[in-house]
């Protein structure tokens, strides 16, 4: 059953058609990849799904409910969590406070909360549960500022999970990570899926994208040029040409 339906969605900026009639579905309990060369329209798609942008045409549905045109906070409330390519924690707050703020945003629709909220038993227990699930327990008392990138990537995911999403959007969450960190994060994404959260990911690391995604769609110049299981997408002539034509790393590369 489809959780997310993107139907004929287009978005232009001036004379540039960033997304051009794109359609795809993400099923319940699936890890789905959204890939393509630089400038293909991937992040614009994420911005349309999460409500940062409104499509010029087409529609987007979550669990059968139309969400295009809704505000980002409303879409989050309906079950869409998101990370960003550039990590954006509250740098002067601790890891505990960052995750708790996500819980507060889910419950009350705001990130900045009274100090008593952070001391509540249910808040502490929920933060500790999420931190344990993503591997952040030992960092709860540390301020976000100055933490290693691998930890900040996990913190982004933890904050998104605090919103209790049905669909998690991961935007280049593996970027800049070392080999061991990549393996740990891949396993975390699989556990998140196994816990009942569907995952839609943008990823330039083809080993990661092919290794995680059960199905994927490929964009080039804003248009969908391929869709299917990774084995078929990898060998599609249009996909190979799109990457090689841009001088980008092929599917055998790590970046």
Tab-separated table of C-alpha atoms in Angstrom:
chain	number	residue	atom	x	y	z
A	1	UNK	CA	0.000	0.000	0.000
A	2	UNK	CA	1.284	3.458	-0.917
A	3	UNK	CA	2.037	5.785	1.993
A	4	UNK	CA	3.325	8.684	-0.115
A	5	UNK	CA	1.954	9.473	-3.577
A	6	UNK	CA	3.626	12.113	-5.742
A	7	UNK	CA	1.505	12.670	-8.846
A	8	UNK	CA	2.631	14.759	-11.799
A	9	UNK	CA	4.343	17.353	-9.628
A	10	UNK	CA	6.093	20.332	-11.238
A	11	UNK	CA	7.923	23.350	-9.848
A	12	UNK	CA	9.587	26.231	-11.685
A	13	UNK	CA	11.832	29.046	-10.526
A	14	UNK	CA	11.636	31.790	-13.116
A	15	UNK	CA	12.410	30.090	-16.423
A	16	UNK	CA	13.961	27.012	-14.811
A	17	UNK	CA	11.769	23.900	-14.470
A	18	UNK	CA	13.357	22.321	-11.393
A	19	UNK	CA	10.815	19.479	-11.179
A	20	UNK	CA	8.923	18.500	-14.300
A	21	UNK	CA	5.876	16.250	-13.989
A	22	UNK	CA	7.425	13.811	-11.514
A	23	UNK	CA	5.398	10.883	-10.185
A	24	UNK	CA	6.335	8.074	-7.790
A	25	UNK	CA	5.017	6.227	-4.735
A	26	UNK	CA	6.650	5.169	-1.473
A	27	UNK	CA	5.042	2.104	0.068
A	28	UNK	CA	4.417	1.363	3.717
A	29	UNK	CA	7.523	-0.076	5.359
A	30	UNK	CA	9.826	0.662	2.426
A	31	UNK	CA	13.211	2.328	1.966
A	32	UNK	CA	12.939	4.265	-1.294
A	33	UNK	CA	15.811	6.085	-2.984
A	34	UNK	CA	15.616	9.381	-4.865
A	35	UNK	CA	18.826	9.788	-6.837
A	36	UNK	CA	20.253	11.743	-9.754
A	37	UNK	CA	23.144	13.997	-10.738
A	38	UNK	CA	23.697	17.401	-9.141
A	39	UNK	CA	20.902	19.789	-10.049
A	40	UNK	CA	18.480	16.992	-10.943
A	41	UNK	CA	15.685	18.319	-8.693
A	42	UNK	CA	15.984	15.951	-5.734
A	43	UNK	CA	16.060	18.510	-2.923
A	44	UNK	CA	13.286	20.498	-4.611
A	45	UNK	CA	11.183	17.314	-4.450
A	46	UNK	CA	11.933	17.026	-0.734
A	47	UNK	CA	10.965	20.666	-0.232
A	48	UNK	CA	7.665	20.061	-2.029
A	49	UNK	CA	6.873	16.959	0.028
A	50	UNK	CA	7.740	18.636	3.346
A	51	UNK	CA	5.828	21.842	2.571
A	52	UNK	CA	8.798	24.208	2.252
A	53	UNK	CA	7.651	24.810	-1.342
A	54	UNK	CA	4.280	24.538	-3.055
A	55	UNK	CA	4.062	22.772	-6.415
A	56	UNK	CA	2.922	24.684	-9.481
A	57	UNK	CA	0.930	21.633	-10.559
A	58	UNK	CA	0.285	18.055	-9.517
A	59	UNK	CA	-0.537	16.728	-6.073
A	60	UNK	CA	1.072	14.980	-3.140
A	61	UNK	CA	-0.779	12.631	-0.792
A	62	UNK	CA	0.238	11.056	2.508
A	63	UNK	CA	-1.876	8.105	3.540
A	64	UNK	CA	-4.462	9.227	0.987
A	65	UNK	CA	-4.672	12.766	2.425
A	66	UNK	CA	-3.615	15.569	0.116
A	67	UNK	CA	-0.763	17.552	1.694
A	68	UNK	CA	0.584	19.806	-1.059
A	69	UNK	CA	-0.075	23.400	-0.061
A	70	UNK	CA	-0.070	22.654	3.671
A	71	UNK	CA	2.444	24.350	5.975
A	72	UNK	CA	5.607	22.434	6.990
A	73	UNK	CA	4.461	22.182	10.616
A	74	UNK	CA	1.094	20.774	9.552
A	75	UNK	CA	2.759	18.211	7.301
A	76	UNK	CA	5.082	17.250	10.157
A	77	UNK	CA	2.047	16.769	12.392
A	78	UNK	CA	0.549	14.442	9.774
A	79	UNK	CA	3.639	12.245	9.959
A	80	UNK	CA	6.552	13.518	7.860
A	81	UNK	CA	9.947	13.916	9.547
A	82	UNK	CA	12.968	15.335	7.761
A	83	UNK	CA	16.710	15.756	8.056
A	84	UNK	CA	18.780	18.296	6.118
A	85	UNK	CA	21.995	17.987	4.140
A	86	UNK	CA	23.465	20.749	6.309
A	87	UNK	CA	22.897	19.758	9.939
A	88	UNK	CA	20.951	22.353	11.913
A	89	UNK	CA	20.884	21.530	15.620
A	90	UNK	CA	20.292	24.092	18.351
A	91	UNK	CA	24.033	24.405	18.896
A	92	UNK	CA	23.909	25.910	22.411
A	93	UNK	CA	21.506	23.238	23.651
A	94	UNK	CA	22.487	19.760	24.765
A	95	UNK	CA	21.708	16.663	22.768
A	96	UNK	CA	19.031	15.870	25.362
A	97	UNK	CA	17.424	19.301	24.904
A	98	UNK	CA	17.563	19.048	21.108
A	99	UNK	CA	15.681	15.752	21.093
A	100	UNK	CA	13.244	16.956	23.767
A	101	UNK	CA	12.512	20.028	21.645
A	102	UNK	CA	11.477	17.693	18.837
A	103	UNK	CA	9.085	15.919	21.194
A	104	UNK	CA	7.649	19.279	22.228
A	105	UNK	CA	7.220	20.312	18.606
A	106	UNK	CA	5.225	17.150	17.969
A	107	UNK	CA	3.007	17.551	21.047
A	108	UNK	CA	2.554	21.314	21.162
A	109	UNK	CA	3.574	22.579	17.730
A	110	UNK	CA	6.506	24.624	19.015
A	111	UNK	CA	10.221	24.061	19.553
A	112	UNK	CA	10.832	26.494	22.433
A	113	UNK	CA	9.280	25.191	25.640
A	114	UNK	CA	9.101	25.931	29.332
A	115	UNK	CA	12.007	24.558	31.366
A	116	UNK	CA	9.644	22.262	33.263
A	117	UNK	CA	8.902	20.320	30.071
A	118	UNK	CA	12.471	19.052	29.910
A	119	UNK	CA	12.253	17.707	33.482
A	120	UNK	CA	9.038	15.747	33.095
A	121	UNK	CA	9.358	12.023	33.611
A	122	UNK	CA	7.673	11.207	30.297
A	123	UNK	CA	9.950	13.615	28.420
A	124	UNK	CA	13.098	12.138	29.965
A	125	UNK	CA	11.969	8.576	29.223
A	126	UNK	CA	11.081	9.376	25.610
A	127	UNK	CA	14.377	11.173	24.975
A	128	UNK	CA	16.329	8.284	26.494
A	129	UNK	CA	14.419	5.783	24.352
A	130	UNK	CA	15.131	7.671	21.124
A	131	UNK	CA	18.760	8.325	22.099
A	132	UNK	CA	19.296	4.638	22.796
A	133	UNK	CA	17.722	3.677	19.470
A	134	UNK	CA	20.035	5.923	17.432
A	135	UNK	CA	23.187	5.504	19.521
A	136	UNK	CA	23.306	8.851	21.312
A	137	UNK	CA	22.907	7.838	24.953
A	138	UNK	CA	26.466	8.748	25.953
A	139	UNK	CA	26.140	12.218	24.363
A	140	UNK	CA	22.904	13.379	26.006
A	141	UNK	CA	24.635	15.862	28.296
A	142	UNK	CA	26.896	17.315	25.605
A	143	UNK	CA	26.120	20.564	23.797
A	144	UNK	CA	25.523	20.111	20.065
A	145	UNK	CA	28.179	22.686	19.248
A	146	UNK	CA	31.460	21.002	18.401
A	147	UNK	CA	30.152	17.444	18.187
A	148	UNK	CA	31.604	15.263	15.401
A	149	UNK	CA	29.652	15.183	12.141
A	150	UNK	CA	28.679	11.533	12.572
A	151	UNK	CA	27.033	12.314	15.912
A	152	UNK	CA	25.296	15.379	14.476
A	153	UNK	CA	23.865	13.237	11.664
A	154	UNK	CA	22.410	10.889	14.278
A	155	UNK	CA	21.060	13.874	16.210
A	156	UNK	CA	19.253	15.113	13.102
A	157	UNK	CA	17.625	11.700	12.752
A	158	UNK	CA	16.766	11.596	16.466
A	159	UNK	CA	15.029	14.985	16.270
A	160	UNK	CA	13.078	13.813	13.235
A	161	UNK	CA	12.056	10.602	15.032
A	162	UNK	CA	10.871	12.678	17.991
A	163	UNK	CA	8.126	13.949	15.671
A	164	UNK	CA	6.826	10.352	15.473
A	165	UNK	CA	6.850	10.233	11.676
A	166	UNK	CA	5.272	7.682	9.403
A	167	UNK	CA	7.631	8.844	6.654
A	168	UNK	CA	11.247	9.917	7.250
A	169	UNK	CA	12.989	12.037	4.605
A	170	UNK	CA	16.779	11.689	4.723
A	171	UNK	CA	18.634	14.365	2.738
A	172	UNK	CA	22.275	13.301	2.197
A	173	UNK	CA	22.508	11.923	5.732
A	174	UNK	CA	25.660	9.951	4.840
A	175	UNK	CA	27.570	12.894	3.394
A	176	UNK	CA	31.013	13.402	4.918
A	177	UNK	CA	30.980	10.238	7.020
A	178	UNK	CA	33.793	7.688	7.333
A	179	UNK	CA	33.393	4.041	6.353
A	180	UNK	CA	32.551	2.749	9.831
A	181	UNK	CA	30.097	5.616	10.410
A	182	UNK	CA	28.417	4.856	7.080
A	183	UNK	CA	27.908	1.209	8.043
A	184	UNK	CA	26.465	2.183	11.436
A	185	UNK	CA	24.061	4.659	9.878
A	186	UNK	CA	22.934	2.182	7.224
A	187	UNK	CA	22.073	-0.292	9.974
A	188	UNK	CA	20.220	2.462	11.865
A	189	UNK	CA	18.111	3.291	8.786
A	190	UNK	CA	17.184	-0.369	8.410
A	191	UNK	CA	16.162	-0.539	12.085
A	192	UNK	CA	14.015	2.565	11.637
A	193	UNK	CA	12.285	0.886	8.682
A	194	UNK	CA	11.853	-2.322	10.661
A	195	UNK	CA	10.219	-0.212	13.393
A	196	UNK	CA	7.436	0.766	10.992
A	197	UNK	CA	8.709	4.060	9.538
A	198	UNK	CA	8.953	4.347	5.754
A	199	UNK	CA	12.125	6.042	4.507
A	200	UNK	CA	12.675	8.257	1.459
A	201	UNK	CA	16.325	9.124	0.971
A	202	UNK	CA	18.441	11.350	-1.252
A	203	UNK	CA	21.946	9.984	-1.443
A	204	UNK	CA	24.992	10.647	-3.641
A	205	UNK	CA	26.921	7.681	-2.266
A	206	UNK	CA	25.795	5.039	-4.754
A	207	UNK	CA	26.953	2.152	-2.582
A	208	UNK	CA	24.679	3.423	0.168
A	209	UNK	CA	21.768	4.234	-2.152
A	210	UNK	CA	21.920	0.853	-3.886
A	211	UNK	CA	22.527	-1.019	-0.639
A	212	UNK	CA	19.633	0.524	1.281
A	213	UNK	CA	16.923	1.195	-1.287
A	214	UNK	CA	14.388	-1.466	-2.132
A	215	UNK	CA	13.205	0.639	-5.048
A	216	UNK	CA	14.365	3.970	-6.420
A	217	UNK	CA	13.591	6.717	-8.884
A	218	UNK	CA	16.192	8.642	-10.873
A	219	UNK	CA	15.792	12.305	-11.810
A	220	UNK	CA	17.721	14.266	-14.420
A	221	UNK	CA	17.048	17.915	-15.245
A	222	UNK	CA	13.874	17.680	-13.144
A	223	UNK	CA	12.402	14.733	-15.014
A	224	UNK	CA	12.046	11.096	-13.997
A	225	UNK	CA	14.214	8.976	-16.272
A	226	UNK	CA	14.073	5.620	-14.476
A	227	UNK	CA	12.307	3.789	-11.659
A	228	UNK	CA	12.584	0.308	-10.239
A	229	UNK	CA	14.739	-1.990	-8.150
A	230	UNK	CA	18.411	-0.989	-7.847
A	231	UNK	CA	19.665	-3.813	-10.074
A	232	UNK	CA	17.598	-2.562	-13.024
A	233	UNK	CA	18.236	1.131	-12.398
A	234	UNK	CA	21.998	0.545	-12.214
A	235	UNK	CA	22.097	-0.813	-15.773
A	236	UNK	CA	19.620	1.616	-17.366
A	237	UNK	CA	21.335	3.360	-20.319
A	238	UNK	CA	19.610	6.691	-19.606
A	239	UNK	CA	20.816	6.617	-16.012
A	240	UNK	CA	24.388	5.789	-17.017
A	241	UNK	CA	24.360	8.590	-19.572
A	242	UNK	CA	22.937	11.084	-17.059
A	243	UNK	CA	25.791	10.449	-14.631
A	244	UNK	CA	28.598	10.109	-17.147
A	245	UNK	CA	27.324	13.085	-19.114
A	246	UNK	CA	27.640	15.246	-16.002
A	247	UNK	CA	31.129	13.943	-15.286
A	248	UNK	CA	29.923	12.542	-11.973
A	249	UNK	CA	30.948	9.372	-10.194
A	250	UNK	CA	29.302	6.237	-11.498
A	251	UNK	CA	27.453	3.566	-9.589
A	252	UNK	CA	30.630	1.765	-8.605
A	253	UNK	CA	31.944	4.802	-6.756
A	254	UNK	CA	31.626	5.555	-3.093
A	255	UNK	CA	30.815	9.261	-3.498
